[in-house]
CSV table of C-alpha atoms and ligand atoms in Angstrom, one decimal:
chain,number,residue,atom,x,y,z
A,1,MET,CA,-0.1,-0.3,0.0
A,2,ALA,CA,1.1,3.4,-0.7
A,3,ILE,CA,0.0,7.2,0.0
A,4,ARG,CA,-1.0,8.6,-3.0
A,5,GLU,CA,-0.9,12.5,-4.2
A,6,ILE,CA,-4.1,13.9,-4.0
A,7,ARG,CA,-4.6,16.1,-6.9
A,8,VAL,CA,-6.2,19.9,-6.1
A,9,GLU,CA,-8.1,23.1,-6.7
A,10,ASP,CA,-7.6,23.4,-10.4
A,11,ASP,CA,-5.8,20.6,-11.5
A,12,GLU,CA,-7.6,19.7,-15.2
A,13,ILE,CA,-7.8,16.2,-14.4
A,14,LEU,CA,-10.8,16.3,-11.6
A,15,ARG,CA,-12.5,17.8,-14.3
A,16,LYS,CA,-12.0,14.6,-16.7
A,17,LYS,CA,-14.4,12.1,-16.6
A,18,SER,CA,-13.5,8.7,-15.3
A,19,ARG,CA,-14.4,6.0,-16.9
A,20,ASP,CA,-15.9,2.0,-15.9
A,21,VAL,CA,-13.8,-0.6,-14.7
A,22,LYS,CA,-14.0,-3.3,-17.1
A,23,GLU,CA,-11.7,-6.1,-15.5
A,24,ILE,CA,-11.2,-5.9,-11.8
A,25,ASN,CA,-6.9,-7.4,-12.1
A,26,GLU,CA,-4.2,-6.3,-10.0
A,27,LYS,CA,-4.0,-2.6,-10.7
A,28,ILE,CA,-7.6,-1.9,-9.4
A,29,ILE,CA,-7.1,-3.8,-7.0
A,30,THR,CA,-4.1,-1.8,-5.7
A,31,LEU,CA,-5.9,1.6,-6.6
A,32,LEU,CA,-8.3,0.3,-3.5
A,33,ASP,CA,-5.8,-0.5,-1.1
A,34,ASP,CA,-3.8,2.6,-1.9
A,35,MET,CA,-6.6,5.4,-2.0
A,36,ALA,CA,-8.1,3.4,1.3
A,37,GLU,CA,-4.5,4.8,2.4
A,38,THR,CA,-4.3,7.9,1.3
A,39,MET,CA,-8.3,8.9,3.2
A,40,TYR,CA,-7.4,7.5,5.5
A,41,ASN,CA,-3.9,9.2,6.1
A,42,ALA,CA,-5.8,13.0,5.1
A,43,ASN,CA,-9.1,12.6,7.1
A,44,GLY,CA,-11.0,12.3,4.8
A,45,GLY,CA,-14.7,10.9,4.6
A,46,GLY,CA,-14.5,9.9,0.7
A,47,LEU,CA,-11.9,10.0,-2.7
A,48,ALA,CA,-12.6,9.4,-6.0
A,49,ALA,CA,-9.6,8.1,-8.2
A,50,PRO,CA,-9.0,11.2,-10.6
A,51,GLN,CA,-8.1,12.9,-7.0
A,52,VAL,CA,-5.8,11.0,-7.5
A,53,GLY,CA,-4.6,11.2,-11.1
A,54,VAL,CA,-6.6,7.6,-12.3
A,55,LEU,CA,-9.9,8.5,-14.6
A,56,LYS,CA,-11.7,5.2,-13.5
A,57,LYS,CA,-15.1,5.0,-11.7
A,58,VAL,CA,-13.2,3.6,-7.9
A,59,VAL,CA,-14.7,5.1,-5.4
A,60,VAL,CA,-13.6,4.7,-1.6
A,61,ILE,CA,-15.4,6.0,1.7
A,62,ASP,CA,-15.4,5.8,5.2
A,63,VAL,CA,-17.9,7.9,7.5
A,64,GLY,CA,-17.4,6.7,10.6
A,65,ASP,CA,-18.9,3.0,9.9
A,66,GLY,CA,-15.7,1.3,7.8
A,67,LEU,CA,-14.3,0.9,4.9
A,68,ILE,CA,-17.0,1.3,2.1
A,69,GLU,CA,-15.2,0.1,-1.7
A,70,LEU,CA,-17.1,1.2,-5.0
A,71,ILE,CA,-16.0,0.3,-8.3
A,72,ASN,CA,-18.1,1.3,-11.4
A,73,PRO,CA,-20.9,3.4,-9.1
A,74,VAL,CA,-24.5,4.3,-10.2
A,75,VAL,CA,-26.9,6.3,-8.3
A,76,ILE,CA,-30.3,4.6,-8.5
A,77,GLU,CA,-32.7,6.4,-6.4
A,78,THR,CA,-32.8,9.4,-4.4
A,79,LYS,CA,-35.1,10.9,-1.8
A,80,GLY,CA,-35.9,14.2,-0.1
A,81,GLU,CA,-33.4,17.1,0.1
A,82,LYS,CA,-31.6,18.5,2.6
A,83,VAL,CA,-28.9,21.9,2.9
A,84,ILE,CA,-25.4,20.1,4.4
A,85,GLU,CA,-21.5,21.9,4.0
A,86,GLU,CA,-19.4,19.8,2.7
A,87,ALA,CA,-15.5,19.6,1.7
A,88,CYS,CA,-13.4,18.2,0.0
A,89,LEU,CA,-9.8,16.9,0.1
A,90,SER,CA,-9.0,18.5,-3.3
A,91,PHE,CA,-9.9,21.7,-1.6
A,92,PRO,CA,-8.1,22.3,1.4
A,93,GLY,CA,-9.2,24.1,3.9
A,94,LYS,CA,-12.3,24.9,2.2
A,95,MET,CA,-15.7,24.4,3.5
A,96,GLY,CA,-19.3,24.9,1.6
A,97,LYS,CA,-22.8,24.6,1.7
A,98,VAL,CA,-24.6,22.5,-0.9
A,99,ILE,CA,-28.3,21.1,-1.0
A,100,ARG,CA,-28.0,16.9,-1.1
A,101,PRO,CA,-30.8,14.2,-1.4
A,102,ARG,CA,-31.1,13.1,2.3
A,103,TYR,CA,-31.6,9.2,0.8
A,104,VAL,CA,-29.7,7.5,-1.9
A,105,LYS,CA,-29.3,4.3,-3.4
A,106,VAL,CA,-25.7,3.7,-4.9
A,107,GLU,CA,-25.5,0.3,-7.3
A,108,ALA,CA,-21.3,-0.5,-7.5
A,109,LEU,CA,-19.5,-3.8,-8.4
A,110,ASN,CA,-17.0,-4.5,-5.2
A,111,ARG,CA,-13.1,-5.6,-5.3
A,112,ASP,CA,-14.4,-9.3,-6.0
A,113,GLY,CA,-16.7,-8.3,-9.6
A,114,GLU,CA,-20.1,-8.9,-6.9
A,115,LYS,CA,-23.1,-7.0,-7.8
A,116,ILE,CA,-23.5,-4.9,-4.4
A,117,THR,CA,-26.3,-2.1,-3.7
A,118,VAL,CA,-25.2,0.6,-0.9
A,119,GLU,CA,-27.6,3.1,0.8
A,120,GLY,CA,-27.6,5.4,3.0
A,121,GLU,CA,-29.3,8.4,4.7
A,122,GLY,CA,-27.4,11.3,6.2
A,123,LEU,CA,-23.0,11.6,6.3
A,124,LEU,CA,-23.1,8.4,4.1
A,125,ALA,CA,-26.1,10.1,1.5
A,126,VAL,CA,-24.0,12.9,1.1
A,127,ALA,CA,-20.6,11.0,0.4
A,128,LEU,CA,-22.1,8.6,-2.2
A,129,CYS,CA,-23.3,11.6,-4.1
A,130,HIS,CA,-20.1,14.0,-3.5
A,131,GLU,CA,-17.6,11.2,-4.7
A,132,THR,CA,-19.7,9.6,-7.8
A,133,ASP,CA,-19.5,13.3,-8.6
A,134,HIS,CA,-16.1,13.4,-8.9
A,135,LEU,CA,-16.2,9.8,-11.6
A,136,ASN,CA,-18.2,13.2,-13.5
A,137,GLY,CA,-15.8,15.4,-13.4
A,138,VAL,CA,-18.6,17.3,-11.2
A,139,LEU,CA,-17.0,19.6,-8.0
A,140,TYR,CA,-18.8,20.7,-5.0
A,141,VAL,CA,-17.8,23.7,-4.7
A,142,ASP,CA,-19.9,24.1,-8.3
A,143,LYS,CA,-23.0,22.8,-6.2
A,144,VAL,CA,-22.5,25.4,-3.4
A,145,ILE,CA,-25.4,27.6,-2.2
B,201,NI,NI1,-14.1,15.8,-2.9
């Protein structure tokens, strides 16, 4: 495992769209491991692959209930709205208010290639939206109200 450099601010890669992972090979497993280590090292609650310079649909999240790894995540359901204060490891020291759903359901693959469903409210719902946005080159700073 290794800590990777987190891309920040106006690094162009943060604006690019990530590609689907076609095959979960050793490179992807190492990426997942490194992303988790990088996220924990930076005291973050989530990290998306473009933030470490890789344009692949890979996300890690830990909002305090354990590590969640998502490959090719897709938001399939949302409910409600909530104003929440958000931050991002790519914008150190900044925060902003964003409107996010109260409830989010995501479909993805786990590292074994199995289809999983993750649903959550509160911080987890926010993280699921925030990190899947990253895969589309969308940043929370675009959505600050
Ligand atoms: Ni972020």
